[in-house]
Amino acid sequence: MKTKILDGSNIIRKFYMGNSTRFDFALEQQLASLLVRAMSFLREENCRVEIYFDGRKRDVWHGDELVEVLFSENKKADDLIVNTVADLVENYNQPVEVITQDRELCQRCIAYGAETMSTNRFLVHFSNYLNYQNAAFA
């Protein structure tokens, strides 16, 4: 079974901040919940999803049995992602795809055999999900 690992904080900040440095915790929390819901919808067959967020545990939508939400607490989410990639590839021979815009994180994960997708490319799929949701409630 393939595992998709999302650098959740990276994706959320890229989505709502772009090049801005302004941080809005409430908006980040809402978008994090939306991201988790979207991954339940966008998840491919025979695929698990793990979404990593920096910092302490927050109240976001909790996913389902194939979408897991993790928080780094006092560690760096990037390090947890790399450790997970290494474990899945080396110990379980599972295919892994990491979604992030962080070049260093991409390089570290590729070194263990993971595939990567840019946040920008992922956001096209995420935006399509948002458009679908808007049409459903219109």
mmCIF file of C-alpha atoms in Angstrom:
data_model
loop_
_atom_site.group_PDB
_atom_site.id
_atom_site.type_symbol
_atom_site.label_atom_id
_atom_site.label_comp_id
_atom_site.label_asym_id
_atom_site.label_seq_id
_atom_site.Cartn_x
_atom_site.Cartn_y
_atom_site.Cartn_z
ATOM 1 C CA MET A 1 0.000 0.000 0.000
ATOM 2 C CA LYS A 2 1.355 3.425 -0.935
ATOM 3 C CA THR A 3 1.684 6.133 1.711
ATOM 4 C CA LYS A 4 1.348 9.825 0.907
ATOM 5 C CA ILE A 5 2.975 12.075 3.463
ATOM 6 C CA LEU A 6 1.934 15.705 3.494
ATOM 7 C CA ASP A 7 3.959 18.503 5.046
ATOM 8 C CA GLY A 8 0.695 19.982 6.319
ATOM 9 C CA SER A 9 2.082 23.203 7.782
ATOM 10 C CA ASN A 10 3.999 23.883 4.565
ATOM 11 C CA ILE A 11 0.913 23.300 2.414
ATOM 12 C CA ILE A 12 -1.394 25.411 4.578
ATOM 13 C CA ARG A 13 1.006 28.328 4.787
ATOM 14 C CA LYS A 14 1.639 28.242 1.038
ATOM 15 C CA PHE A 15 -2.108 28.142 0.402
ATOM 16 C CA TYR A 16 -3.134 31.120 2.514
ATOM 17 C CA MET A 17 0.013 33.160 2.928
ATOM 18 C CA GLY A 18 1.761 32.956 -0.422
ATOM 19 C CA ASN A 19 4.596 35.437 0.019
ATOM 20 C CA SER A 20 3.018 37.182 3.007
ATOM 21 C CA THR A 21 4.577 36.905 6.449
ATOM 22 C CA ARG A 22 1.307 37.537 8.292
ATOM 23 C CA PHE A 23 0.235 34.552 10.390
ATOM 24 C CA ASP A 24 -3.387 33.875 11.292
ATOM 25 C CA PHE A 25 -3.682 30.944 13.715
ATOM 26 C CA ALA A 26 -7.488 30.643 13.439
ATOM 27 C CA LEU A 27 -7.374 30.568 9.650
ATOM 28 C CA GLU A 28 -4.542 28.040 9.721
ATOM 29 C CA GLN A 29 -6.608 25.768 11.963
ATOM 30 C CA GLN A 30 -9.654 26.005 9.652
ATOM 31 C CA LEU A 31 -7.550 25.275 6.586
ATOM 32 C CA ALA A 32 -5.844 22.368 8.344
ATOM 33 C CA SER A 33 -9.260 20.812 8.986
ATOM 34 C CA LEU A 34 -10.228 21.399 5.375
ATOM 35 C CA LEU A 35 -6.975 19.806 4.182
ATOM 36 C CA VAL A 36 -7.636 16.684 6.252
ATOM 37 C CA ARG A 37 -11.197 16.422 4.902
ATOM 38 C CA ALA A 38 -9.940 16.958 1.351
ATOM 39 C CA MET A 39 -7.419 14.145 1.725
ATOM 40 C CA SER A 40 -10.202 11.767 2.739
ATOM 41 C CA PHE A 41 -11.846 12.715 -0.550
ATOM 42 C CA LEU A 42 -8.708 12.916 -2.728
ATOM 43 C CA ARG A 43 -7.037 9.804 -1.343
ATOM 44 C CA GLU A 44 -6.445 7.219 -4.036
ATOM 45 C CA GLU A 45 -7.443 3.585 -3.667
ATOM 46 C CA ASN A 46 -4.938 1.447 -1.831
ATOM 47 C CA CYS A 47 -3.253 4.512 -0.329
ATOM 48 C CA ARG A 48 -2.725 5.768 3.222
ATOM 49 C CA VAL A 49 -2.244 9.449 4.001
ATOM 50 C CA GLU A 50 -0.277 10.955 6.877
ATOM 51 C CA ILE A 51 -0.467 14.710 7.405
ATOM 52 C CA TYR A 52 2.202 16.271 9.614
ATOM 53 C CA PHE A 53 1.820 19.649 11.306
ATOM 54 C CA ASP A 54 4.420 21.588 13.262
ATOM 55 C CA GLY A 55 3.829 22.240 16.942
ATOM 56 C CA ARG A 56 1.366 21.132 19.542
ATOM 57 C CA LYS A 57 -1.769 19.123 18.893
ATOM 58 C CA ARG A 58 -4.638 21.281 17.674
ATOM 59 C CA ASP A 59 -8.296 20.666 17.108
ATOM 60 C CA VAL A 60 -8.519 19.751 13.443
ATOM 61 C CA TRP A 61 -10.788 17.271 11.738
ATOM 62 C CA HIS A 62 -9.339 13.893 12.636
ATOM 63 C CA GLY A 63 -9.572 12.072 9.335
ATOM 64 C CA ASP A 64 -10.576 8.467 8.941
ATOM 65 C CA GLU A 65 -8.858 5.097 9.193
ATOM 66 C CA LEU A 66 -6.683 5.843 6.136
ATOM 67 C CA VAL A 67 -5.935 9.517 6.881
ATOM 68 C CA GLU A 68 -3.792 10.075 9.969
ATOM 69 C CA VAL A 69 -3.055 13.513 11.446
ATOM 70 C CA LEU A 70 0.185 13.934 13.405
ATOM 71 C CA PHE A 71 1.710 16.861 15.295
ATOM 72 C CA SER A 72 5.423 17.312 15.894
ATOM 73 C CA GLU A 73 5.013 18.657 19.455
ATOM 74 C CA ASN A 74 8.581 19.626 20.548
ATOM 75 C CA LYS A 75 10.288 18.196 17.462
ATOM 76 C CA LYS A 76 10.570 19.322 13.862
ATOM 77 C CA ALA A 77 7.872 17.910 11.599
ATOM 78 C CA ASP A 78 10.497 17.573 8.850
ATOM 79 C CA ASP A 79 12.519 15.179 11.010
ATOM 80 C CA LEU A 80 9.443 13.096 11.798
ATOM 81 C CA ILE A 81 8.603 12.938 8.087
ATOM 82 C CA VAL A 82 12.114 11.773 7.182
ATOM 83 C CA ASN A 83 12.056 9.131 9.940
ATOM 84 C CA THR A 84 8.703 7.845 8.702
ATOM 85 C CA VAL A 85 9.921 7.719 5.091
ATOM 86 C CA ALA A 86 13.056 5.825 6.119
ATOM 87 C CA ASP A 87 11.027 3.336 8.161
ATOM 88 C CA LEU A 88 8.405 2.687 5.470
ATOM 89 C CA VAL A 89 10.904 2.333 2.631
ATOM 90 C CA GLU A 90 13.714 0.480 4.396
ATOM 91 C CA ASN A 91 11.757 -1.740 6.794
ATOM 92 C CA TYR A 92 8.503 -2.323 4.913
ATOM 93 C CA ASN A 93 9.521 -1.715 1.282
ATOM 94 C CA GLN A 94 6.477 0.542 0.848
ATOM 95 C CA PRO A 95 6.235 3.225 -1.828
ATOM 96 C CA VAL A 96 6.064 6.716 -0.346
ATOM 97 C CA GLU A 97 5.259 10.111 -1.851
ATOM 98 C CA VAL A 98 6.055 13.274 0.108
ATOM 99 C CA ILE A 99 4.222 16.499 -0.683
ATOM 100 C CA THR A 100 6.103 19.645 0.287
ATOM 101 C CA GLN A 101 7.683 22.781 -1.117
ATOM 102 C CA ASP A 102 10.687 22.420 1.200
ATOM 103 C CA ARG A 103 13.677 21.560 -1.024
ATOM 104 C CA GLU A 104 15.833 20.249 1.801
ATOM 105 C CA LEU A 105 13.044 17.958 2.987
ATOM 106 C CA CYS A 106 12.562 16.706 -0.595
ATOM 107 C CA GLN A 107 16.258 15.878 -0.894
ATOM 108 C CA ARG A 108 16.297 14.052 2.430
ATOM 109 C CA CYS A 109 13.260 11.962 1.477
ATOM 110 C CA ILE A 110 14.499 11.215 -2.050
ATOM 111 C CA ALA A 111 17.703 9.884 -0.491
ATOM 112 C CA TYR A 112 15.568 7.165 1.143
ATOM 113 C CA GLY A 113 13.749 6.382 -2.111
ATOM 114 C CA ALA A 114 10.582 8.455 -1.743
ATOM 115 C CA GLU A 115 8.876 10.240 -4.601
ATOM 116 C CA THR A 116 8.022 13.896 -4.112
ATOM 117 C CA MET A 117 5.361 16.317 -5.331
ATOM 118 C CA SER A 118 5.556 20.083 -5.021
ATOM 119 C CA THR A 119 3.060 21.915 -2.875
ATOM 120 C CA ASN A 120 2.118 24.028 -5.892
ATOM 121 C CA ARG A 121 1.147 20.948 -7.897
ATOM 122 C CA PHE A 122 -0.767 19.509 -4.960
ATOM 123 C CA LEU A 123 -2.667 22.776 -4.475
ATOM 124 C CA VAL A 124 -4.135 22.402 -7.959
ATOM 125 C CA HIS A 125 -5.821 19.193 -6.740
ATOM 126 C CA PHE A 126 -6.770 20.854 -3.441
ATOM 127 C CA SER A 127 -8.300 23.839 -5.286
ATOM 128 C CA ASN A 128 -10.310 21.467 -7.479
ATOM 129 C CA TYR A 129 -11.659 19.878 -4.295
ATOM 130 C CA LEU A 130 -12.651 23.307 -2.957
ATOM 131 C CA ASN A 131 -14.426 24.126 -6.231
ATOM 132 C CA TYR A 132 -16.253 20.785 -6.037
ATOM 133 C CA GLN A 133 -17.357 21.535 -2.469
ATOM 134 C CA ASN A 134 -18.552 25.023 -3.422
ATOM 135 C CA ALA A 135 -20.574 23.622 -6.337
ATOM 136 C CA ALA A 136 -22.134 20.967 -4.090
ATOM 137 C CA PHE A 137 -23.424 23.586 -1.650
ATOM 138 C CA ALA A 138 -24.483 26.193 -4.214
#
